[in-house]
Amino acid sequence: MKKIIIAIDGPAGSGKSTTARLVAMKLGYLYIDTGAMYRAVTYLALKENILHDTSAIVERLKKSDLRLIYKDGVTTVLLNEEDVSEQIRYPEINANVSFISKIKEVREELVRAQRKMGESDGIVMEGRDIGTVVLPHADLKIFMVAALQTRAQRRLEEFTVKGKALELDEVKANLAHRDSIDSSREINPLTKADDAIEVDTTHQTIEDQVNYIVELARQRMVKTGNEN
Ligand code: DC
């Protein structure tokens, strides 16, 4: 069957990452987590103490080697040879990543790299602007949404598993704040592409949403296979 390109977008905590990763595993596709790239740049800015110096951030990013290695369902994020996969999930990254994602030159650099990664078929790329900007020619576009309360509870559980104690209200406020910045920024805001299929995960299990998207993907594979 013809391999296709799948774009999955949506706000934080909508279940995108887990779903995208499992869809990719089921189909034997490559999974690309673009949020991890914005997180790695945020890590770089915090580590080098240049968070409020946009030109320094862009300059450091251009000189940096940022790589996503995907193996056996696990993404490893390498920044200048340092494995930052764990650190980029910390609350201080969550608190600052939307600010970094607003920087035009950062987006240009990362979008260029993402388009390169998206050149081959058989990929699931996940983020905020994949269906609209990075891969507008994707064969299947999914836009995932979920109620804020549900998204906050999911994030809280993730942090609890990792041994980080946070309050639900704190997580909720952070998500709402990020949603507002991500959706209202001037460049490539979080928006649903006209041809994207909306999937509301508020009351769905991960398994249900994965099966649904895999089924949609199979239908597209047959369709694109027949068109060629
Ligand atoms: O999906 P995530 O929570 O790991 O994303 C982290 C941040 O990166 C999010 O607040 C918005 C930004 N982002 C973006 O602007 N564009 C993307 N394609 C992916 C993520």
Coordinates of C-alpha atoms and ligand atoms in Angstrom, one line a residue:
M1 CA 0.0 0.0 0.0
K2 CA 1.2 3.5 -0.7
K3 CA 2.8 5.2 2.3
I4 CA 1.3 8.6 3.2
I5 CA 2.1 11.7 5.2
I6 CA 0.0 12.4 8.3
A7 CA -0.1 15.8 10.1
I8 CA -1.5 15.9 13.6
D9 CA -2.0 19.3 15.3
G10 CA -3.7 20.5 18.4
P11 CA -3.3 22.3 21.8
A12 CA -1.1 21.0 24.7
G13 CA -2.5 18.0 26.5
S14 CA -5.0 17.1 23.7
G15 CA -3.4 13.7 23.4
K16 CA -1.5 14.4 20.2
S17 CA 1.9 13.1 21.2
T18 CA 0.8 9.8 22.6
T19 CA -1.7 9.3 19.7
A20 CA 0.8 10.3 17.0
R21 CA 3.5 8.0 18.4
L22 CA 1.2 5.0 18.6
V23 CA -0.3 5.7 15.1
A24 CA 3.2 5.8 13.8
M25 CA 4.1 2.5 15.5
K26 CA 1.0 0.7 14.2
L27 CA 1.7 1.8 10.7
G28 CA 5.5 1.3 10.9
Y29 CA 6.0 5.0 10.1
L30 CA 8.5 7.6 11.4
Y31 CA 7.2 9.8 14.2
I32 CA 8.4 13.4 14.4
D33 CA 7.6 15.4 17.5
T34 CA 8.1 19.1 16.5
G35 CA 7.2 20.4 19.9
A36 CA 10.4 18.7 21.2
M37 CA 12.4 21.0 18.9
Y38 CA 10.8 24.2 20.3
R39 CA 11.4 22.8 23.8
A40 CA 15.1 22.1 23.0
V41 CA 15.6 25.7 21.8
T42 CA 13.9 26.9 25.1
Y43 CA 16.3 24.6 27.0
L44 CA 19.3 26.2 25.1
A45 CA 18.0 29.7 25.9
L46 CA 17.6 29.0 29.6
K47 CA 20.9 27.1 29.9
E48 CA 22.8 29.9 28.3
N49 CA 20.9 32.6 30.1
I50 CA 19.8 34.4 26.9
L51 CA 16.0 33.9 27.2
H52 CA 15.3 37.6 26.6
D53 CA 17.9 38.1 23.9
T54 CA 16.2 37.1 20.7
S55 CA 19.2 37.6 18.4
A56 CA 21.5 35.6 20.7
I57 CA 18.9 32.8 20.7
V58 CA 18.7 32.7 16.9
E59 CA 22.5 32.9 16.6
R60 CA 23.0 30.1 19.0
L61 CA 20.3 28.0 17.3
K62 CA 22.0 28.4 13.9
K63 CA 25.3 27.2 15.3
S64 CA 23.7 24.3 17.2
D65 CA 23.2 20.7 16.1
L66 CA 19.6 19.7 17.0
R67 CA 18.6 16.2 16.2
L68 CA 15.6 14.0 16.8
I69 CA 16.5 10.3 16.8
Y70 CA 13.5 8.0 16.6
K71 CA 14.0 4.3 17.5
D72 CA 11.6 1.6 18.7
G73 CA 8.9 4.1 19.5
V74 CA 11.1 6.4 21.5
T75 CA 12.3 9.9 20.5
T76 CA 15.7 11.0 21.8
V77 CA 16.5 14.7 21.5
L78 CA 20.1 15.6 21.0
L79 CA 21.2 19.2 21.3
N80 CA 24.9 19.6 20.5
E81 CA 25.4 15.9 21.3
E82 CA 23.7 16.3 24.8
D83 CA 20.7 14.1 25.4
V84 CA 18.1 16.6 26.6
S85 CA 15.0 14.3 26.2
E86 CA 14.2 14.4 29.9
Q87 CA 15.1 18.0 30.7
I88 CA 12.9 19.5 27.9
R89 CA 9.8 18.2 29.7
Y90 CA 10.4 20.1 32.9
P91 CA 7.9 22.8 34.2
E92 CA 10.4 25.6 33.6
I93 CA 10.4 24.6 29.9
N94 CA 6.6 24.5 29.8
A95 CA 6.5 28.0 31.3
N96 CA 8.8 29.5 28.6
V97 CA 8.3 27.5 25.4
S98 CA 5.4 29.5 24.0
F99 CA 7.6 32.6 24.3
I100 CA 10.4 31.0 22.3
S101 CA 7.8 29.6 19.7
K102 CA 6.8 33.2 18.9
I103 CA 10.2 34.2 17.6
K104 CA 9.9 34.4 13.8
E105 CA 13.5 33.4 13.0
V106 CA 13.3 30.4 15.4
R107 CA 10.2 29.3 13.6
E108 CA 11.9 29.7 10.2
E109 CA 14.9 27.6 11.2
L110 CA 12.8 24.8 12.7
V111 CA 10.1 24.8 9.9
R112 CA 12.9 24.4 7.4
A113 CA 14.4 21.5 9.3
Q114 CA 10.9 19.9 9.7
R115 CA 10.1 20.2 6.0
K116 CA 13.4 18.4 5.3
M117 CA 12.4 15.6 7.7
G118 CA 9.0 15.5 6.1
E119 CA 10.3 14.9 2.5
S120 CA 9.8 11.2 2.6
D121 CA 6.5 9.4 2.8
G122 CA 5.6 7.2 5.8
I123 CA 5.7 9.8 8.5
V124 CA 3.5 11.1 11.3
M125 CA 4.5 14.7 12.2
E126 CA 2.9 16.3 15.2
G127 CA 2.8 20.0 16.3
R128 CA 0.7 23.2 16.0
D129 CA 1.3 24.3 12.4
I130 CA 2.0 21.0 10.6
G131 CA -1.2 20.8 8.5
T132 CA -1.3 24.6 7.8
V133 CA 2.4 25.6 7.3
V134 CA 5.0 22.8 7.5
L135 CA 3.3 20.1 5.4
P136 CA 0.2 21.7 3.8
H137 CA 0.3 18.9 1.2
A138 CA -0.1 16.1 3.9
D139 CA -2.4 13.3 2.8
L140 CA -4.2 13.2 6.2
K141 CA -4.6 16.1 8.6
I142 CA -5.9 15.6 12.1
F143 CA -6.8 18.4 14.6
M144 CA -7.1 17.1 18.1
V145 CA -9.0 18.9 20.8
A146 CA -10.1 18.2 24.4
A147 CA -11.6 20.2 27.3
L148 CA -9.1 22.2 29.3
Q149 CA -10.0 20.3 32.6
T150 CA -9.2 17.0 30.9
R151 CA -6.0 18.2 29.4
A152 CA -4.8 19.6 32.7
Q153 CA -5.6 16.3 34.5
R154 CA -3.6 14.4 31.9
R155 CA -0.6 16.7 32.3
L156 CA -0.9 16.5 36.1
E157 CA -0.8 12.7 35.8
E158 CA 2.3 12.8 33.6
F159 CA 4.1 15.0 36.2
T160 CA 3.0 12.8 39.1
V161 CA 4.4 9.7 37.4
K162 CA 7.7 11.6 37.1
G163 CA 7.6 12.4 40.8
K164 CA 6.9 16.2 40.3
A165 CA 4.2 17.5 42.7
L166 CA 2.1 20.2 41.0
E167 CA -1.4 21.6 41.7
L168 CA -4.2 21.1 39.2
D169 CA -5.0 24.8 39.1
E170 CA -1.3 25.6 38.3
V171 CA -1.2 23.1 35.4
K172 CA -4.6 24.4 34.1
A173 CA -3.4 28.0 34.3
N174 CA -0.2 27.1 32.4
L175 CA -2.1 25.3 29.7
A176 CA -4.6 28.1 29.3
H177 CA -1.8 30.6 29.1
R178 CA 0.1 28.6 26.4
D179 CA -3.1 28.0 24.4
S180 CA -3.7 31.7 24.3
I181 CA -0.1 32.6 23.2
D182 CA 0.0 29.7 20.7
S183 CA -3.3 30.5 19.1
S184 CA -2.9 34.3 19.0
R185 CA 0.7 34.7 17.9
E186 CA 1.2 36.4 14.6
I187 CA 3.3 33.8 12.9
N188 CA 2.0 30.3 12.2
P189 CA -0.6 30.3 15.1
L190 CA -2.3 27.1 16.2
T191 CA -5.2 26.8 13.8
K192 CA -7.2 24.0 12.2
A193 CA -6.5 23.5 8.5
D194 CA -9.6 23.7 6.4
D195 CA -9.2 20.1 5.3
A196 CA -8.3 18.7 8.8
I197 CA -10.5 16.2 10.6
E198 CA -11.3 17.3 14.1
V199 CA -11.0 14.6 16.8
D200 CA -12.3 15.5 20.3
T201 CA -10.5 13.3 22.8
T202 CA -12.3 14.5 25.9
H203 CA -14.2 11.3 26.4
Q204 CA -12.1 9.0 24.2
T205 CA -9.5 6.4 25.3
I206 CA -6.1 6.6 23.6
E207 CA -6.9 3.2 22.1
D208 CA -10.1 4.5 20.4
Q209 CA -8.4 7.6 19.0
V210 CA -5.4 5.6 17.7
N211 CA -7.7 3.0 16.0
Y212 CA -9.8 5.7 14.5
I213 CA -6.8 7.6 13.0
V214 CA -5.2 4.4 11.8
E215 CA -8.5 3.5 10.0
L216 CA -8.6 7.0 8.4
A217 CA -4.9 6.5 7.3
R218 CA -5.7 3.1 5.8
Q219 CA -8.5 4.6 3.7
R220 CA -6.2 7.4 2.6
M221 CA -3.5 4.9 1.6
V222 CA -6.0 3.0 -0.6
K223 CA -7.2 6.3 -2.1
T224 CA -3.8 7.8 -2.8
G225 CA -2.6 4.3 -4.1
N226 CA -5.5 4.3 -6.6
E227 CA -4.8 7.9 -7.7
N228 CA -1.2 7.0 -8.6
Ligands
DC1 O1 3.5 19.8 21.8 P1 4.4 20.5 22.9 O2 3.6 20.8 24.1 O3 5.6 19.6 23.2 O4 4.9 21.9 22.3 C1 5.6 22.8 23.0 C2 5.4 24.2 22.5 O5 6.0 24.3 21.2 C3 4.0 24.6 22.4 O6 3.6 25.5 23.5 C4 3.9 25.4 21.1 C5 5.2 25.1 20.4 N1 5.0 24.5 19.1 C6 4.8 25.3 18.0 O7 4.7 26.5 18.2 N2 4.8 24.7 16.8 C7 4.9 23.4 16.6 N3 4.8 22.8 15.4 C8 5.1 22.6 17.8 C9 5.1 23.1 19.0

